[in-house]
Amino acid sequence: MKQFAHIISTGSYVPERVVTNAEIDAILGESTDAWLIENVGIRERHWMSSDQTTSDLIVEASKRALEKAGIGPEELGLLIVSTDTPDYLSPSTSIVVQYKLGAINAGSYDVNSACAGWVTALDQGARYLTTEPELKYVLVAGGYGMSRFLDLTD
């Protein structure tokens, strides 16, 4: 009998700090507001605080998804993290998330495919679930912390 993967829950998290187009205009010394709204629809964005990392964002979203699903982190068999803004070059961000979540039974790895990363990770998670019968739960999580890497003087 063929096994199919199912999405049983989702979770999301954004940093508290909201940066408006007016703040970007003040930093740049010129107006970008009209162009940003007209061309990409951006009026504001959320920026990480100086003490936040990408894994912090992922952990908060993951906690919400696990709670909605009624699953404890120890029940996870695999954790796949998609990010192109890792906490460190090594170890992988998934290892940091695994530790912070308490996912003591989960294998883990990162996927870095930029914009296609989360969809790629989701595909991989579904493939694991359909080919590894002993695997019950896979957490696929994406995090993007580019605000941490911005040079506001450039």
PDB file of C-alpha atoms in Angstrom:
ATOM      1  CA  MET A   1       0.000   0.000   0.000  1.00  0.00           C
ATOM      2  CA  LYS A   2       1.446   3.349  -1.056  1.00  0.00           C
ATOM      3  CA  GLN A   3       1.956   5.938   1.677  1.00  0.00           C
ATOM      4  CA  PHE A   4       1.278   9.623   0.991  1.00  0.00           C
ATOM      5  CA  ALA A   5       2.644  12.668   2.789  1.00  0.00           C
ATOM      6  CA  HIS A   6       0.169  15.100   4.359  1.00  0.00           C
ATOM      7  CA  ILE A   7       0.669  18.615   5.649  1.00  0.00           C
ATOM      8  CA  ILE A   8      -0.981  18.479   9.059  1.00  0.00           C
ATOM      9  CA  SER A   9      -0.053  21.913  10.374  1.00  0.00           C
ATOM     10  CA  THR A  10       1.714  25.167   9.588  1.00  0.00           C
ATOM     11  CA  GLY A  11       3.269  27.864  11.725  1.00  0.00           C
ATOM     12  CA  SER A  12       4.742  31.273  11.094  1.00  0.00           C
ATOM     13  CA  TYR A  13       6.679  33.940  12.908  1.00  0.00           C
ATOM     14  CA  VAL A  14       8.021  37.377  12.001  1.00  0.00           C
ATOM     15  CA  PRO A  15      10.243  39.615  14.123  1.00  0.00           C
ATOM     16  CA  GLU A  16       8.500  42.359  16.076  1.00  0.00           C
ATOM     17  CA  ARG A  17      10.407  45.301  14.604  1.00  0.00           C
ATOM     18  CA  VAL A  18       8.542  46.877  11.679  1.00  0.00           C
ATOM     19  CA  VAL A  19      10.538  49.076   9.300  1.00  0.00           C
ATOM     20  CA  THR A  20       8.497  51.349   7.049  1.00  0.00           C
ATOM     21  CA  ASN A  21       9.398  52.753   3.657  1.00  0.00           C
ATOM     22  CA  ALA A  22       9.761  56.151   5.336  1.00  0.00           C
ATOM     23  CA  GLU A  23      12.535  54.722   7.530  1.00  0.00           C
ATOM     24  CA  ILE A  24      14.286  53.320   4.449  1.00  0.00           C
ATOM     25  CA  ASP A  25      13.951  56.715   2.755  1.00  0.00           C
ATOM     26  CA  ALA A  26      15.573  58.403   5.783  1.00  0.00           C
ATOM     27  CA  ILE A  27      18.491  55.946   5.669  1.00  0.00           C
ATOM     28  CA  LEU A  28      19.015  56.352   1.915  1.00  0.00           C
ATOM     29  CA  GLY A  29      18.370  60.096   1.814  1.00  0.00           C
ATOM     30  CA  GLU A  30      15.965  59.726  -1.104  1.00  0.00           C
ATOM     31  CA  SER A  31      12.392  58.595  -1.678  1.00  0.00           C
ATOM     32  CA  THR A  32      11.777  54.958  -2.554  1.00  0.00           C
ATOM     33  CA  ASP A  33       8.257  54.668  -1.148  1.00  0.00           C
ATOM     34  CA  ALA A  34       6.253  55.187  -4.346  1.00  0.00           C
ATOM     35  CA  TRP A  35       8.540  52.914  -6.398  1.00  0.00           C
ATOM     36  CA  LEU A  36       8.458  50.122  -3.780  1.00  0.00           C
ATOM     37  CA  ILE A  37       4.666  50.244  -3.492  1.00  0.00           C
ATOM     38  CA  GLU A  38       4.055  50.443  -7.253  1.00  0.00           C
ATOM     39  CA  ASN A  39       6.613  47.825  -8.344  1.00  0.00           C
ATOM     40  CA  VAL A  40       6.724  45.290  -5.516  1.00  0.00           C
ATOM     41  CA  GLY A  41       3.913  46.251  -3.141  1.00  0.00           C
ATOM     42  CA  ILE A  42       6.196  46.747  -0.137  1.00  0.00           C
ATOM     43  CA  ARG A  43       5.036  49.275   2.465  1.00  0.00           C
ATOM     44  CA  GLU A  44       6.851  47.809   5.440  1.00  0.00           C
ATOM     45  CA  ARG A  45       8.983  44.843   6.417  1.00  0.00           C
ATOM     46  CA  HIS A  46       9.965  43.040   9.610  1.00  0.00           C
ATOM     47  CA  TRP A  47      13.587  43.152  10.711  1.00  0.00           C
ATOM     48  CA  MET A  48      15.317  40.945  13.201  1.00  0.00           C
ATOM     49  CA  SER A  49      16.648  42.495  16.393  1.00  0.00           C
ATOM     50  CA  SER A  50      20.402  42.537  16.851  1.00  0.00           C
ATOM     51  CA  ASP A  51      20.250  39.516  19.162  1.00  0.00           C
ATOM     52  CA  GLN A  52      18.030  37.371  16.894  1.00  0.00           C
ATOM     53  CA  THR A  53      19.249  34.685  14.513  1.00  0.00           C
ATOM     54  CA  THR A  54      17.530  32.806  11.723  1.00  0.00           C
ATOM     55  CA  SER A  55      17.183  29.763  13.980  1.00  0.00           C
ATOM     56  CA  ASP A  56      15.233  31.902  16.473  1.00  0.00           C
ATOM     57  CA  LEU A  57      12.670  32.714  13.776  1.00  0.00           C
ATOM     58  CA  ILE A  58      12.442  29.083  12.707  1.00  0.00           C
ATOM     59  CA  VAL A  59      12.073  27.807  16.268  1.00  0.00           C
ATOM     60  CA  GLU A  60       9.157  30.157  16.998  1.00  0.00           C
ATOM     61  CA  ALA A  61       7.346  29.173  13.789  1.00  0.00           C
ATOM     62  CA  SER A  62       8.079  25.481  14.428  1.00  0.00           C
ATOM     63  CA  LYS A  63       6.727  25.632  17.990  1.00  0.00           C
ATOM     64  CA  ARG A  64       3.476  27.080  16.656  1.00  0.00           C
ATOM     65  CA  ALA A  65       3.180  24.387  13.958  1.00  0.00           C
ATOM     66  CA  LEU A  66       3.919  21.565  16.394  1.00  0.00           C
ATOM     67  CA  GLU A  67       1.433  22.908  18.928  1.00  0.00           C
ATOM     68  CA  LYS A  68      -1.337  23.153  16.301  1.00  0.00           C
ATOM     69  CA  ALA A  69      -0.540  19.605  15.179  1.00  0.00           C
ATOM     70  CA  GLY A  70      -0.520  18.273  18.735  1.00  0.00           C
ATOM     71  CA  ILE A  71       2.979  16.840  18.221  1.00  0.00           C
ATOM     72  CA  GLY A  72       5.910  17.083  20.606  1.00  0.00           C
ATOM     73  CA  PRO A  73       9.371  17.871  19.208  1.00  0.00           C
ATOM     74  CA  GLU A  74      10.617  14.486  20.427  1.00  0.00           C
ATOM     75  CA  GLU A  75       8.182  12.807  17.980  1.00  0.00           C
ATOM     76  CA  LEU A  76       9.941  14.279  14.944  1.00  0.00           C
ATOM     77  CA  GLY A  77      11.982  11.855  12.879  1.00  0.00           C
ATOM     78  CA  LEU A  78      13.491  14.432  10.536  1.00  0.00           C
ATOM     79  CA  LEU A  79      13.970  18.196  10.487  1.00  0.00           C
ATOM     80  CA  ILE A  80      14.738  19.920   7.184  1.00  0.00           C
ATOM     81  CA  VAL A  81      15.600  23.617   7.361  1.00  0.00           C
ATOM     82  CA  SER A  82      15.604  25.830   4.301  1.00  0.00           C
ATOM     83  CA  THR A  83      17.601  29.029   4.590  1.00  0.00           C
ATOM     84  CA  ASP A  84      20.189  31.055   2.760  1.00  0.00           C
ATOM     85  CA  THR A  85      20.867  33.146   5.861  1.00  0.00           C
ATOM     86  CA  PRO A  86      22.250  30.533   8.271  1.00  0.00           C
ATOM     87  CA  ASP A  87      23.266  31.248  11.857  1.00  0.00           C
ATOM     88  CA  TYR A  88      26.765  29.952  11.102  1.00  0.00           C
ATOM     89  CA  LEU A  89      28.669  28.503   8.187  1.00  0.00           C
ATOM     90  CA  SER A  90      29.025  25.378  10.318  1.00  0.00           C
ATOM     91  CA  PRO A  91      27.238  23.721  12.058  1.00  0.00           C
ATOM     92  CA  SER A  92      24.057  23.769  10.041  1.00  0.00           C
ATOM     93  CA  THR A  93      21.125  25.870  11.214  1.00  0.00           C
ATOM     94  CA  SER A  94      19.022  22.696  11.409  1.00  0.00           C
ATOM     95  CA  ILE A  95      21.272  21.401  14.197  1.00  0.00           C
ATOM     96  CA  VAL A  96      20.745  24.622  16.135  1.00  0.00           C
ATOM     97  CA  VAL A  97      16.967  24.399  15.596  1.00  0.00           C
ATOM     98  CA  GLN A  98      16.988  20.729  16.601  1.00  0.00           C
ATOM     99  CA  TYR A  99      18.696  21.626  19.885  1.00  0.00           C
ATOM    100  CA  LYS A 100      16.515  24.685  20.648  1.00  0.00           C
ATOM    101  CA  LEU A 101      13.313  22.729  19.916  1.00  0.00           C
ATOM    102  CA  GLY A 102      14.380  19.627  21.839  1.00  0.00           C
ATOM    103  CA  ALA A 103      13.871  17.421  18.774  1.00  0.00           C
ATOM    104  CA  ILE A 104      16.112  14.747  20.297  1.00  0.00           C
ATOM    105  CA  ASN A 105      15.087  11.962  17.898  1.00  0.00           C
ATOM    106  CA  ALA A 106      15.239  13.904  14.635  1.00  0.00           C
ATOM    107  CA  GLY A 107      17.923  13.751  12.020  1.00  0.00           C
ATOM    108  CA  SER A 108      18.437  17.117  10.412  1.00  0.00           C
ATOM    109  CA  TYR A 109      19.979  18.985   7.513  1.00  0.00           C
ATOM    110  CA  ASP A 110      19.828  22.327   5.720  1.00  0.00           C
ATOM    111  CA  VAL A 111      18.740  23.114   2.177  1.00  0.00           C
ATOM    112  CA  ASN A 112      20.092  26.270   0.571  1.00  0.00           C
ATOM    113  CA  SER A 113      18.339  26.905  -2.719  1.00  0.00           C
ATOM    114  CA  ALA A 114      17.564  30.596  -2.200  1.00  0.00           C
ATOM    115  CA  CYS A 115      13.989  31.397  -3.285  1.00  0.00           C
ATOM    116  CA  ALA A 116      13.244  27.781  -4.211  1.00  0.00           C
ATOM    117  CA  GLY A 117      14.581  26.450  -0.908  1.00  0.00           C
ATOM    118  CA  TRP A 118      11.384  25.879   1.039  1.00  0.00           C
ATOM    119  CA  VAL A 119       9.587  24.182  -1.856  1.00  0.00           C
ATOM    120  CA  THR A 120      12.664  22.028  -2.431  1.00  0.00           C
ATOM    121  CA  ALA A 121      12.782  21.106   1.263  1.00  0.00           C
ATOM    122  CA  LEU A 122       9.052  20.319   1.259  1.00  0.00           C
ATOM    123  CA  ASP A 123       9.510  18.033  -1.723  1.00  0.00           C
ATOM    124  CA  GLN A 124      12.372  16.254   0.028  1.00  0.00           C
ATOM    125  CA  GLY A 125      10.315  15.854   3.212  1.00  0.00           C
ATOM    126  CA  ALA A 126       7.427  14.329   1.256  1.00  0.00           C
ATOM    127  CA  ARG A 127       9.806  11.928  -0.479  1.00  0.00           C
ATOM    128  CA  TYR A 128      11.235  10.789   2.849  1.00  0.00           C
ATOM    129  CA  LEU A 129       7.748  10.140   4.197  1.00  0.00           C
ATOM    130  CA  THR A 130       6.756   8.076   1.167  1.00  0.00           C
ATOM    131  CA  THR A 131       9.945   6.012   1.041  1.00  0.00           C
ATOM    132  CA  GLU A 132      10.809   5.521   4.720  1.00  0.00           C
ATOM    133  CA  PRO A 133       7.865   3.727   6.395  1.00  0.00           C
ATOM    134  CA  GLU A 134       9.347   4.062   9.893  1.00  0.00           C
ATOM    135  CA  LEU A 135       9.362   7.862   9.577  1.00  0.00           C
ATOM    136  CA  LYS A 136       6.171   9.331  11.038  1.00  0.00           C
ATOM    137  CA  TYR A 137       6.766  13.082  11.235  1.00  0.00           C
ATOM    138  CA  VAL A 138       9.000  15.411   9.240  1.00  0.00           C
ATOM    139  CA  LEU A 139       9.228  19.104  10.075  1.00  0.00           C
ATOM    140  CA  VAL A 140      10.073  21.316   7.097  1.00  0.00           C
ATOM    141  CA  ALA A 141      10.928  24.832   8.173  1.00  0.00           C
ATOM    142  CA  GLY A 142      12.104  27.875   6.315  1.00  0.00           C
ATOM    143  CA  GLY A 143      13.723  31.000   7.679  1.00  0.00           C
ATOM    144  CA  TYR A 144      15.033  34.146   6.104  1.00  0.00           C
ATOM    145  CA  GLY A 145      17.039  36.606   8.182  1.00  0.00           C
ATOM    146  CA  MET A 146      18.529  38.923   5.592  1.00  0.00           C
ATOM    147  CA  SER A 147      18.009  42.047   7.696  1.00  0.00           C
ATOM    148  CA  ARG A 148      20.809  40.775   9.925  1.00  0.00           C
ATOM    149  CA  PHE A 149      23.246  41.028   7.003  1.00  0.00           C
ATOM    150  CA  LEU A 150      22.318  44.439   5.603  1.00  0.00           C
ATOM    151  CA  ASP A 151      24.900  47.212   5.381  1.00  0.00           C
ATOM    152  CA  LEU A 152      22.746  50.291   5.848  1.00  0.00           C
ATOM    153  CA  THR A 153      25.590  52.563   4.760  1.00  0.00           C
ATOM    154  CA  ASP A 154      25.736  50.984   1.280  1.00  0.00           C
TER     155      ASP A 154
END
